[in-house]
CSV table of C-alpha atoms in Angstrom, one decimal:
chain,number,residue,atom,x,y,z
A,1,UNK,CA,0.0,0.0,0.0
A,2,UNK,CA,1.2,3.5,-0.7
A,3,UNK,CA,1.6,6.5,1.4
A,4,UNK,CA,-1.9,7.8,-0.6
A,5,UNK,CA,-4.0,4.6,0.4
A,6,UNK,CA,-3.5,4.7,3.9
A,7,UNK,CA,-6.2,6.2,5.7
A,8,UNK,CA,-5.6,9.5,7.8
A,9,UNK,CA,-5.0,9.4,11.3
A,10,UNK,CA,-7.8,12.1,12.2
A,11,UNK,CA,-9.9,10.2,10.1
A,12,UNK,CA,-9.3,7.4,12.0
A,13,UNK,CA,-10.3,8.7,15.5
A,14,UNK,CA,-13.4,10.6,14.3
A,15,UNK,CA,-15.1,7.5,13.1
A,16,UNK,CA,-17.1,5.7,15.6
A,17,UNK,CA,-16.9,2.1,15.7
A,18,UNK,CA,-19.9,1.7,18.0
A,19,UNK,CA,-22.4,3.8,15.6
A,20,UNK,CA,-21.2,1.6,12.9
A,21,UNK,CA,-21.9,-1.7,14.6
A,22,UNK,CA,-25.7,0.0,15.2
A,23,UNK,CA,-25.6,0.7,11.1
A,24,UNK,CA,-24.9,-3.0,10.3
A,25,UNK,CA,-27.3,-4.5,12.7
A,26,UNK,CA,-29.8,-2.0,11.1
A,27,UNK,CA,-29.1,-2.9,8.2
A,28,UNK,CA,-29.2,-6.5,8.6
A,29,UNK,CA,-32.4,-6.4,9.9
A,30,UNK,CA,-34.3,-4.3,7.2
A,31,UNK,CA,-32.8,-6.8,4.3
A,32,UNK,CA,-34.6,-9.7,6.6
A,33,UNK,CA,-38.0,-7.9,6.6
A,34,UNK,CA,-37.6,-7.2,3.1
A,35,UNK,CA,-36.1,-10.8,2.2
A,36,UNK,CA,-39.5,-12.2,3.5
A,37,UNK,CA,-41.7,-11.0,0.4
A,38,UNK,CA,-42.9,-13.6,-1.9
A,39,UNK,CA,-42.0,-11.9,-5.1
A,40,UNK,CA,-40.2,-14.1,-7.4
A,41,UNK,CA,-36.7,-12.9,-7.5
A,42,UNK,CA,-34.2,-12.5,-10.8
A,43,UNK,CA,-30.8,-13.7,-8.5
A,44,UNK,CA,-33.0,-16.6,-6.8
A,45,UNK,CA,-33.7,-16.2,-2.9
A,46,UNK,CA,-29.7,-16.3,-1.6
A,47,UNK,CA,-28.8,-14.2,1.4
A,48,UNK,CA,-26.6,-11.1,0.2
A,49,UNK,CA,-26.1,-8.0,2.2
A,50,UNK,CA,-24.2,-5.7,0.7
A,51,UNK,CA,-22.7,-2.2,2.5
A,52,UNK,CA,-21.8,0.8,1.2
A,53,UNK,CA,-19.7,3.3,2.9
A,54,UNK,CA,-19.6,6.9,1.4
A,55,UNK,CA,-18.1,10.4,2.9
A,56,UNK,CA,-20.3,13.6,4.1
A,57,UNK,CA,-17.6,15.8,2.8
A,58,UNK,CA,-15.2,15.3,0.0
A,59,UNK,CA,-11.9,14.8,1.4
A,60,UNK,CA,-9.5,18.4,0.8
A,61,UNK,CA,-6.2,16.6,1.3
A,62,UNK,CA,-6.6,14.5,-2.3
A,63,UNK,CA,-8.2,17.6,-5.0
A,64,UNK,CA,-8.0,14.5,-7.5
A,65,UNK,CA,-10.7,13.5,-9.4
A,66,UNK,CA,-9.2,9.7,-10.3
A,67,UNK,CA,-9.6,6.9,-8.4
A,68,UNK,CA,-6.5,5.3,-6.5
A,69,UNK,CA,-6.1,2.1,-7.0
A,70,UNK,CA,-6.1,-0.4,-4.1
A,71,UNK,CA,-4.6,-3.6,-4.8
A,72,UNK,CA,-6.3,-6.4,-3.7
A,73,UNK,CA,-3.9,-9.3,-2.1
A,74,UNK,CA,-6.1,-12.6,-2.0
A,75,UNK,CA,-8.4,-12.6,-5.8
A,76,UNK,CA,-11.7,-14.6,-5.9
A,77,UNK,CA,-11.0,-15.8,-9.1
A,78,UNK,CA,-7.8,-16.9,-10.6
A,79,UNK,CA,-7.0,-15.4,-13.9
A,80,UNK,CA,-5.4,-16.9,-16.8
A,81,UNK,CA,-2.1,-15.3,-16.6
A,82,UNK,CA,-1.8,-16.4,-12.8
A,83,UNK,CA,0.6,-19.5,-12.3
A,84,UNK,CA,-1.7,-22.8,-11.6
A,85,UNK,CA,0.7,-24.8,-9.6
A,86,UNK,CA,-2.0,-26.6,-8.1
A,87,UNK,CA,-1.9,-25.3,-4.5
A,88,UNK,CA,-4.7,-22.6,-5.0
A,89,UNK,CA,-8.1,-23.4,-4.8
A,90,UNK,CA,-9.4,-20.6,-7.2
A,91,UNK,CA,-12.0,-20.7,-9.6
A,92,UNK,CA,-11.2,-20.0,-13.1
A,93,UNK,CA,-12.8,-16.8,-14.4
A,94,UNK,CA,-15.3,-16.8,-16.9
A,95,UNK,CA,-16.1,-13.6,-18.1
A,96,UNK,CA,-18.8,-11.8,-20.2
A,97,UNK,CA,-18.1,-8.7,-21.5
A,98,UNK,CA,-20.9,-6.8,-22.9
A,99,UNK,CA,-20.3,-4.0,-25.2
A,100,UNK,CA,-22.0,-1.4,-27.9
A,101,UNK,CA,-22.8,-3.3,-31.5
A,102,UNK,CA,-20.1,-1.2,-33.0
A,103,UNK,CA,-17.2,-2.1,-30.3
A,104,UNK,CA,-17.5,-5.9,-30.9
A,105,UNK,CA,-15.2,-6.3,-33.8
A,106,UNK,CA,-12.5,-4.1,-31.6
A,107,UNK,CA,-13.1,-6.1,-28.8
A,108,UNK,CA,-12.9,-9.4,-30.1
A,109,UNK,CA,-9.5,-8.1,-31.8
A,110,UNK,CA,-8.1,-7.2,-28.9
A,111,UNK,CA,-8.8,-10.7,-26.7
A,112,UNK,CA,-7.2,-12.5,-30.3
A,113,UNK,CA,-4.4,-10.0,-30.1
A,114,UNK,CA,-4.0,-10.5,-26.3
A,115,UNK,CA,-4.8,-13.9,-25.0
A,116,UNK,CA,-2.7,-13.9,-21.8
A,117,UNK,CA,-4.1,-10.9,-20.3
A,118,UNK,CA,-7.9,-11.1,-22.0
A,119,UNK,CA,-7.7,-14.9,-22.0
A,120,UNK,CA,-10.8,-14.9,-19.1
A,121,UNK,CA,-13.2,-12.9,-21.3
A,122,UNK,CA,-15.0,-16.1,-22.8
A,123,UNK,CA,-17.7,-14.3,-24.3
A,124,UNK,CA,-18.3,-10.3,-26.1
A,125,UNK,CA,-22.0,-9.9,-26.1
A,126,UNK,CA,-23.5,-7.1,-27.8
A,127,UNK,CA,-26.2,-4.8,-26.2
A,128,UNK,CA,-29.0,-5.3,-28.9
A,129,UNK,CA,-28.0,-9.2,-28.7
A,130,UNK,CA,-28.1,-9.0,-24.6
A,131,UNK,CA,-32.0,-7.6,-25.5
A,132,UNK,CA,-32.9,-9.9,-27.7
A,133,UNK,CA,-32.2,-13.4,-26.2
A,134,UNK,CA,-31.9,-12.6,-22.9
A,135,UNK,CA,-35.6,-11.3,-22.2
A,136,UNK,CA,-37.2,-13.7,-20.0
A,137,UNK,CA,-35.9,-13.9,-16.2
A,138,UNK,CA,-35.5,-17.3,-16.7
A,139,UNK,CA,-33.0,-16.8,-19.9
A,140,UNK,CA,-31.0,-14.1,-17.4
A,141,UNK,CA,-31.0,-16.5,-14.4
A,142,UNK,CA,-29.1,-19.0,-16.8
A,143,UNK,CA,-26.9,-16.4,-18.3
A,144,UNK,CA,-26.4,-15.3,-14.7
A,145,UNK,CA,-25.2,-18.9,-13.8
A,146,UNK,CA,-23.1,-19.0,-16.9
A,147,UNK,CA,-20.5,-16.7,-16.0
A,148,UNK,CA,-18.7,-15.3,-12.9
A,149,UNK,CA,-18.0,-11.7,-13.9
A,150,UNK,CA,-19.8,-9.4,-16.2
A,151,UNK,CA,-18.1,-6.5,-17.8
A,152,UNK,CA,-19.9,-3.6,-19.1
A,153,UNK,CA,-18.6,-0.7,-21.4
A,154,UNK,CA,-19.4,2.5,-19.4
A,155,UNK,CA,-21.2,4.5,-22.6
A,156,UNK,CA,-24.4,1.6,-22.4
């Protein structure tokens, strides 16, 4: 980690561990009254909570407007360019990147021109494609199960 990823001291002391304990319980406990409806569900009835932290105040100490990069130790998935020497236990990484109808040639280019570090990307699915034959929630439930990641281009 670099000097710029390490959270601030003051920072540090003003947050309140206690108030955030409360925040999680609450939380908990309002996705457990909701989790009780009997809607049918797209993702299938599995148990994720998810917690977003966010700032009241933009920091003054960083005026930059790109994100910092925090690298991540321990992956979920392995990639392709990772050495398999059989002691991990990490799923491979299949990956479905879905793009604008114009991009596809480009992209599928790129993963041919690139194989070690686009290797993962299994499948380039366009966004008039994705409307098509995916419009049942049964058809995205199996393209769900399909693959682990889904990339999106930011302009769709």
């Amino acid at each position: 980690m670099t000097a710029q990823n390490l959270p601030d001291k003051n920072t540090q002391e003003r947050i309140d561990s206690i108030q955030i304990t409360k925040a999680v319980h609450a939380l908990y406990k309002h996705h457990s009254v909701k989790s009780t409806t009997s809607k049918p569900q797209l993702l299938g009835d599995d148990e994720d909570l998810q917690l977003i932290i966010s700032l009241l105040r933009v920091p003054t100490s960083t005026p930059k407007t790109k994100p910092i990069r925090v690298p991540i130790p321990h992956t979920i998935y392995q990639l392709n360019n990772d050495d398999d020497d059989g002691t991990n236990n990490l799923e491979k990484a299949n990956v479905c990147l879905i793009v604008k109808d114009e991009s596809k040639p480009h992209c599928q280019n790129m993963i041919d021109a690139f194989p070690k570090e686009l290797g993962c990307v299994n499948k380039v699915l366009t966004l008039s494609s994705l409307r098509k034959k995916y419009k049942s929630f049964e058809q995205k439930r199996e393209l769900c199960y399909k693959y682990n990641l889904f990339m999106v281009d930011k302009r769709i």
